């Protein structure tokens, strides 16, 4: 089997951990209230896969199914739409707490704002969310996609009225191109990763992901389910993983679950950063040829990493076959459990849990993570079949099987 690698960081003393003042519970509730004002809002399902979990040798598996998010088949719109809301609130001299979807999309607001162009670089899901929000606002968007992006994802962005292109660049270079264009054309860059000097919008995007995590913990609590002992979070630049980790830390405090970050071998920049553990960010370069398109990012988000360093102890790097396994497990769970349609970047966390529990060669990893028959695992299936052709090839026809 292709390599699966784990790096473990020592758990830090709670009082010495990075302060989460940008991610307080009250703020998370405000983010959720903002999203709830969208007519398309409904809570996404939290699927309990108890039989599958028992079959794997753990007590329970909760899967937050983001394929139902705003009709866009992925969670990403939460970040882009919140950041655009915050940008507009700031421009209007208002607080986001006073702004609803209805107000930001009103003709009066449009008149006050004039013509705006939002620009971003994306594998698909983030760009679709930005394009959708800009479209709802009667504004423009331009989206640059890395080379090799799926035509279906491009077309879904174009359907939202965006000017969108598949470039000849890898993800990180596409981000640089979008940034240059924002500067030269006076466009607003809505990127889901931060670097020195570009932090306000990425923080808003990370805060936007709180809705997904808050819904999940509230669903667990209101259904009277056992809280998770382990949460597996997939990472591209790590904004989603750090936003969710911050919410879990605020909600569960010292009894927060063990957090494990999962990345593709070709783009394991958080894994490399954790492995070096020297306080610096470590990047991965090259084409990042992986089926996990949403995770094919080589440069960790600079504002996310300090949160993960202090609250996430495990970092896994794994091959594409694990994402494919996860897609199949979720599509075809143990009889009696509800299936979940999960794409490559959405399913890798389920794939790694299944592999670690079932593969005797990974016993050591299972022990290091503390996974036992008492463990309750929470994963976020962050996308549905956003690349339908590949979904069918993997789930129906066994592509990337062993
Ligand atoms: C479906 C999906 N899951 C997870 C992620 C990872 O998010 P982040 O880049 O914030 O780590 C992405 C990023 O685009 C994605 O599209």
Coordinates of C-alpha atoms and ligand atoms in Angstrom, one line a residue:
X1 CA 0.0 0.0 0.0
X2 CA 1.1 3.6 -0.6
X3 CA 2.4 5.3 2.4
X4 CA 0.3 6.6 5.2
X5 CA 2.3 8.8 7.6
X6 CA 1.5 10.2 11.0
X7 CA 3.1 13.0 13.0
X8 CA 2.0 13.6 16.5
X9 CA 2.6 16.9 18.4
X10 CA 2.6 16.9 22.2
X11 CA -0.6 18.1 23.7
X12 CA -0.1 21.6 25.2
X13 CA -1.1 22.7 28.6
X14 CA -4.6 24.2 28.2
X15 CA -3.7 27.6 29.8
X16 CA -0.7 28.0 27.4
X17 CA -2.8 27.4 24.2
X18 CA -3.3 30.1 21.6
X19 CA -6.1 32.5 22.7
X20 CA -9.2 32.1 20.5
X21 CA -10.6 35.6 20.8
X22 CA -11.7 35.8 17.2
X23 CA -13.7 32.6 17.6
X24 CA -15.8 33.1 20.7
X25 CA -19.1 31.3 21.0
X26 CA -21.1 34.5 20.8
X27 CA -19.5 35.3 17.6
X28 CA -20.1 31.8 16.2
X29 CA -23.8 32.2 17.0
X30 CA -23.8 35.5 15.1
X31 CA -22.2 33.8 12.1
X32 CA -24.9 31.2 12.2
X33 CA -27.7 33.8 12.5
X34 CA -26.3 35.6 9.4
X35 CA -26.4 32.3 7.4
X36 CA -29.9 31.5 8.8
X37 CA -31.1 34.8 7.2
X38 CA -30.4 33.2 3.7
X39 CA -33.6 31.9 2.1
X40 CA -31.7 28.7 1.0
X41 CA -30.6 28.0 4.6
X42 CA -31.4 24.7 6.2
X43 CA -29.3 22.8 8.7
X44 CA -27.4 20.0 6.9
X45 CA -27.9 16.4 8.2
X46 CA -25.7 14.8 10.8
X47 CA -25.9 11.2 9.8
X48 CA -25.3 8.6 12.6
X49 CA -23.5 5.6 11.1
X50 CA -23.6 3.4 14.2
X51 CA -23.7 0.1 12.4
X52 CA -20.8 1.0 10.2
X53 CA -18.9 2.3 13.2
X54 CA -19.5 -0.9 15.1
X55 CA -18.4 -2.9 12.1
X56 CA -15.2 -0.9 12.1
X57 CA -14.7 -1.4 15.8
X58 CA -15.6 2.0 17.2
X59 CA -18.7 3.0 19.2
X60 CA -20.1 5.6 16.7
X61 CA -19.4 7.6 13.6
X62 CA -21.2 10.9 12.9
X63 CA -21.0 12.3 9.4
X64 CA -22.0 15.9 8.8
X65 CA -23.3 15.9 5.3
X66 CA -22.4 19.2 3.6
X67 CA -23.7 18.1 0.2
X68 CA -27.0 19.7 1.3
X69 CA -25.4 23.2 1.9
X70 CA -27.4 25.9 0.1
X71 CA -27.9 23.7 -3.0
X72 CA -24.2 24.1 -3.8
X73 CA -23.1 20.6 -2.9
X74 CA -20.2 21.7 -0.6
X75 CA -19.6 23.6 2.7
X76 CA -17.4 26.3 1.2
X77 CA -20.1 28.9 0.5
X78 CA -20.3 29.4 4.3
X79 CA -16.9 31.1 4.3
X80 CA -17.1 33.2 1.1
X81 CA -20.7 34.4 1.9
X82 CA -19.8 35.5 5.4
X83 CA -16.6 37.3 4.3
X84 CA -18.6 39.2 1.6
X85 CA -21.2 40.0 4.2
X86 CA -18.5 41.4 6.6
X87 CA -16.9 43.3 3.7
X88 CA -20.2 45.0 2.8
X89 CA -21.1 45.7 6.5
X90 CA -17.7 47.4 6.9
X91 CA -18.2 49.4 3.7
X92 CA -21.7 50.5 4.9
X93 CA -20.3 51.4 8.3
X94 CA -22.6 48.7 9.9
X95 CA -22.1 45.7 12.1
X96 CA -22.7 42.3 10.5
X97 CA -25.2 41.7 13.4
X98 CA -27.5 44.3 11.8
X99 CA -27.2 42.8 8.3
X100 CA -29.4 40.1 6.9
X101 CA -29.3 38.4 3.5
X102 CA -32.3 40.5 2.5
X103 CA -30.6 43.7 3.3
X104 CA -27.3 42.9 1.6
X105 CA -29.2 41.9 -1.5
X106 CA -31.6 44.8 -1.6
X107 CA -31.5 47.4 -4.4
X108 CA -30.8 50.2 -1.8
X109 CA -27.6 48.4 -0.7
X110 CA -26.6 47.8 -4.3
X111 CA -27.1 51.5 -5.0
X112 CA -24.9 52.4 -2.0
X113 CA -22.2 49.9 -3.0
X114 CA -22.0 50.6 -6.7
X115 CA -20.4 48.0 -9.0
X116 CA -18.0 45.6 -7.2
X117 CA -15.9 42.7 -8.6
X118 CA -14.9 39.9 -6.3
X119 CA -12.0 37.8 -7.4
X120 CA -10.6 34.5 -6.1
X121 CA -8.6 31.4 -7.1
X122 CA -10.1 28.1 -6.3
X123 CA -10.3 24.4 -7.2
X124 CA -14.1 24.9 -7.5
X125 CA -16.0 24.8 -4.2
X126 CA -14.8 28.2 -2.8
X127 CA -15.2 29.9 -6.2
X128 CA -18.7 28.6 -6.6
X129 CA -19.6 30.0 -3.2
X130 CA -18.1 33.4 -4.0
X131 CA -19.7 33.5 -7.5
X132 CA -23.0 32.5 -6.1
X133 CA -22.9 35.2 -3.4
X134 CA -21.7 37.9 -5.9
X135 CA -24.6 36.8 -8.2
X136 CA -27.2 37.1 -5.4
X137 CA -25.9 40.6 -4.7
X138 CA -26.0 41.7 -8.4
X139 CA -22.2 42.1 -8.4
X140 CA -19.5 40.6 -10.6
X141 CA -17.0 37.8 -9.8
X142 CA -13.8 36.5 -11.5
X143 CA -12.5 33.0 -10.7
X144 CA -9.2 31.5 -11.6
X145 CA -8.9 27.7 -11.3
X146 CA -5.7 25.7 -11.2
X147 CA -4.7 23.5 -14.1
X148 CA -6.4 20.1 -14.3
X149 CA -9.6 21.4 -12.7
X150 CA -12.7 19.5 -13.7
X151 CA -14.8 21.1 -16.5
X152 CA -18.0 20.3 -14.5
X153 CA -16.7 22.5 -11.6
X154 CA -15.8 25.3 -14.0
X155 CA -19.3 25.2 -15.6
X156 CA -20.9 25.3 -12.2
X157 CA -19.0 28.5 -11.4
X158 CA -19.9 30.0 -14.8
X159 CA -23.6 29.2 -14.2
X160 CA -23.4 31.5 -11.3
X161 CA -22.5 34.3 -13.7
X162 CA -18.8 34.4 -12.9
X163 CA -16.1 35.0 -15.5
X164 CA -14.1 31.8 -14.8
X165 CA -11.1 30.2 -16.3
X166 CA -9.0 27.1 -15.9
X167 CA -5.4 28.4 -15.9
X168 CA -2.1 26.6 -16.6
X169 CA -1.0 27.3 -12.9
X170 CA -1.0 25.3 -9.8
X171 CA -3.3 26.4 -6.9
X172 CA -0.8 28.6 -5.1
X173 CA 0.3 30.4 -8.4
X174 CA -3.4 30.9 -9.3
X175 CA -3.8 32.6 -5.9
X176 CA -0.9 34.9 -6.8
X177 CA -2.5 35.7 -10.2
X178 CA -5.9 36.6 -8.5
X179 CA -4.0 38.8 -6.1
X180 CA -2.2 40.7 -8.9
X181 CA -5.5 41.2 -10.8
X182 CA -7.2 42.5 -7.6
X183 CA -4.4 45.0 -7.2
X184 CA -4.2 46.1 -10.8
X185 CA -8.0 46.2 -11.5
X186 CA -9.3 47.4 -8.1
X187 CA -11.1 44.1 -7.5
X188 CA -11.8 42.6 -4.0
X189 CA -9.8 39.5 -3.4
X190 CA -11.8 36.9 -1.4
X191 CA -9.3 34.2 -0.8
X192 CA -9.7 31.5 1.7
X193 CA -6.0 31.6 2.8
X194 CA -4.0 34.2 4.6
X195 CA -0.5 35.5 4.2
X196 CA 1.4 38.4 5.7
X197 CA -0.6 41.6 5.1
X198 CA -3.8 39.7 3.9
X199 CA -5.6 38.5 6.9
X200 CA -9.0 40.3 7.4
X201 CA -10.9 38.5 4.7
X202 CA -9.4 35.0 5.5
X203 CA -10.3 35.4 9.2
X204 CA -13.9 36.2 8.2
X205 CA -13.9 33.1 5.9
X206 CA -12.6 30.9 8.8
X207 CA -15.2 32.4 11.1
X208 CA -17.9 31.6 8.4
X209 CA -17.1 27.9 8.8
X210 CA -18.3 28.1 12.4
X211 CA -21.9 27.6 11.2
X212 CA -21.1 24.0 10.1
X213 CA -19.3 23.1 13.3
X214 CA -21.8 24.8 15.6
X215 CA -24.7 23.0 13.8
X216 CA -22.8 19.7 14.3
X217 CA -22.2 20.1 18.1
X218 CA -25.7 21.4 18.6
X219 CA -27.2 18.4 16.7
X220 CA -25.1 16.0 18.8
X221 CA -26.2 17.7 22.1
X222 CA -29.9 18.1 21.1
X223 CA -30.2 14.4 20.0
X224 CA -28.6 13.4 23.3
X225 CA -25.7 11.7 21.5
X226 CA -22.4 11.0 23.1
X227 CA -19.9 13.8 22.4
X228 CA -17.1 12.9 20.0
X229 CA -13.9 11.6 21.4
X230 CA -12.1 12.1 18.0
X231 CA -12.6 14.5 15.1
X232 CA -10.9 14.0 11.8
X233 CA -10.6 17.2 9.6
X234 CA -9.3 17.3 6.0
X235 CA -7.1 20.2 5.1
X236 CA -6.1 22.1 2.0
X237 CA -4.7 25.4 3.4
X238 CA -6.2 24.5 6.8
X239 CA -8.7 27.3 7.1
X240 CA -11.7 25.0 7.5
X241 CA -9.8 22.7 9.9
X242 CA -8.7 25.6 12.1
X243 CA -12.1 27.3 12.1
X244 CA -13.8 24.1 13.1
X245 CA -11.1 23.2 15.7
X246 CA -11.5 26.7 17.3
X247 CA -15.3 26.2 17.6
X248 CA -14.8 22.7 19.1
X249 CA -12.3 24.1 21.6
X250 CA -14.8 26.8 22.6
X251 CA -17.7 24.4 22.9
X252 CA -16.1 21.4 24.6
X253 CA -13.2 23.3 26.3
X254 CA -10.8 21.0 28.2
X255 CA -12.8 17.9 27.3
X256 CA -12.5 18.7 23.6
X257 CA -12.0 15.7 21.3
X258 CA -8.7 14.5 19.8
X259 CA -8.2 16.4 16.5
X260 CA -6.5 14.7 13.6
X261 CA -5.7 16.6 10.4
X262 CA -5.8 14.6 7.1
X263 CA -4.1 15.6 3.8
X264 CA -3.2 14.0 0.5
X265 CA 0.5 12.9 0.2
X266 CA 1.0 15.3 -2.8
X267 CA 0.0 18.4 -0.8
X268 CA 0.7 17.6 2.9
X269 CA 1.9 21.1 3.9
X270 CA 0.3 21.0 7.4
X271 CA 1.8 17.6 7.9
X272 CA 5.3 19.0 6.9
X273 CA 4.8 22.0 9.1
X274 CA 3.8 19.8 12.1
X275 CA 6.7 17.5 11.4
X276 CA 9.2 20.3 11.4
X277 CA 7.5 21.8 14.5
X278 CA 9.9 24.8 14.4
X279 CA 7.3 27.6 14.5
X280 CA 7.7 28.2 10.8
X281 CA 5.2 27.4 8.0
X282 CA 6.5 24.7 5.6
X283 CA 5.3 24.7 2.0
X284 CA 5.0 22.0 -0.6
X285 CA 5.4 22.8 -4.3
X286 CA 4.7 21.2 -7.6
X287 CA 1.6 20.1 -9.5
X288 CA -0.1 18.4 -6.5
X289 CA -1.6 15.7 -8.6
X290 CA -4.3 14.3 -6.4
X291 CA -8.0 13.4 -6.8
X292 CA -8.6 15.4 -3.6
X293 CA -8.8 18.7 -5.6
X294 CA -10.1 20.7 -2.7
X295 CA -7.1 19.7 -0.7
X296 CA -4.4 20.3 -3.4
X297 CA -2.9 23.3 -1.7
X298 CA 0.8 23.6 -0.8
X299 CA 0.9 26.6 1.5
X300 CA -0.8 26.5 4.9
X301 CA -3.0 29.4 6.0
X302 CA -0.8 31.6 8.3
X303 CA -3.7 32.4 10.7
X304 CA -4.9 28.9 10.9
X305 CA -1.6 27.2 11.8
X306 CA -1.2 28.7 15.3
X307 CA -4.6 27.4 16.2
X308 CA -3.9 23.9 14.9
X309 CA -0.4 23.7 16.5
X310 CA -2.0 24.2 19.9
X311 CA -5.3 22.3 19.5
X312 CA -4.7 19.5 16.9
X313 CA -2.2 16.8 17.9
X314 CA -2.3 14.5 14.9
X315 CA -1.3 15.1 11.3
X316 CA -1.8 12.4 8.7
X317 CA -0.7 12.3 5.0
X318 CA -2.3 9.7 2.8
X319 CA -2.7 8.5 -0.8
X320 CA -5.7 8.9 -3.1
X321 CA -6.8 5.4 -2.5
X322 CA -7.9 6.4 1.0
X323 CA -10.2 9.1 -0.3
X324 CA -11.7 6.6 -2.8
X325 CA -12.2 4.1 0.1
X326 CA -14.0 6.8 2.1
X327 CA -16.3 7.6 -0.9
X328 CA -17.2 3.9 -1.2
X329 CA -17.7 3.4 2.6
X330 CA -20.0 6.4 2.8
X331 CA -21.9 5.4 -0.4
X332 CA -22.4 1.9 0.8
X333 CA -22.4 1.8 4.6
X334 CA -23.3 -1.2 6.7
X335 CA -27.0 -2.2 6.3
X336 CA -29.3 0.0 8.3
X337 CA -27.1 3.1 8.1
X338 CA -28.1 6.0 5.7
X339 CA -25.6 6.4 2.8
X340 CA -23.9 9.7 2.2
X341 CA -22.8 10.9 -1.3
X342 CA -19.3 12.2 -0.6
X343 CA -16.7 13.5 -3.0
X344 CA -12.9 13.0 -2.9
X345 CA -12.1 15.8 -0.5
X346 CA -15.2 15.1 1.6
X347 CA -14.6 11.4 2.1
X348 CA -10.9 11.1 3.0
X349 CA -11.4 11.3 6.7
X350 CA -13.9 8.4 6.7
X351 CA -11.4 6.5 4.5
X352 CA -8.6 7.0 6.9
X353 CA -10.7 5.9 9.9
X354 CA -11.8 2.8 8.1
X355 CA -8.3 2.0 7.0
X356 CA -6.8 2.5 10.5
X357 CA -9.5 0.4 12.1
X358 CA -9.4 -2.5 9.5
X359 CA -5.7 -2.7 8.5
X360 CA -3.6 -4.7 10.9
X361 CA -0.5 -3.0 9.5
X362 CA -1.8 0.3 11.0
X363 CA -2.2 -1.1 14.6
X364 CA 0.5 1.2 15.9
X365 CA -1.3 4.3 14.4
X366 CA -4.6 3.1 15.9
X367 CA -3.0 2.9 19.3
X368 CA -1.3 6.3 18.9
X369 CA -4.6 7.9 18.0
X370 CA -6.3 6.1 21.0
X371 CA -9.0 4.7 18.7
X372 CA -10.9 1.9 20.6
X373 CA -14.3 0.3 20.7
X374 CA -15.4 3.2 22.9
X375 CA -14.4 5.9 20.4
X376 CA -17.0 8.2 18.9
X377 CA -15.7 9.8 15.7
X378 CA -17.0 12.9 14.0
X379 CA -16.2 13.7 10.4
X380 CA -17.3 16.4 8.0
X381 CA -18.2 15.3 4.5
X382 CA -17.4 18.7 3.1
X383 CA -18.6 18.0 -0.5
X384 CA -21.0 15.8 -2.4
X385 CA -20.3 14.5 -6.0
X386 CA -18.9 17.9 -7.2
X387 CA -17.0 15.9 -10.0
X388 CA -19.7 13.5 -11.0
X389 CA -17.7 11.6 -13.6
X390 CA -14.9 10.8 -11.1
X391 CA -17.5 10.0 -8.4
X392 CA -19.0 7.3 -10.7
X393 CA -15.6 6.0 -11.7
X394 CA -14.6 5.6 -8.1
X395 CA -17.8 4.5 -6.5
X396 CA -19.4 2.5 -9.3
X397 CA -16.5 1.2 -11.3
X398 CA -13.8 0.8 -8.5
X399 CA -11.2 3.4 -9.7
X400 CA -8.4 3.8 -7.2
X401 CA -9.3 0.4 -5.7
X402 CA -6.6 -2.0 -4.7
Ligands
LIG1 C1 -14.6 19.9 -0.3 C2 -13.5 20.5 0.5 N1 -13.2 20.1 1.7 C3 -12.2 20.6 2.4 C4 -11.5 21.7 1.9 C5 -10.3 22.2 2.7 O1 -10.5 23.5 3.2 P1 -9.2 24.4 3.5 O2 -8.5 24.8 2.2 O3 -9.7 25.5 4.3 O4 -8.2 23.5 4.3 C6 -11.8 22.2 0.7 C7 -11.1 23.4 0.1 O5 -11.4 23.9 -1.0 C8 -12.9 21.6 -0.1 O6 -13.2 22.1 -1.3

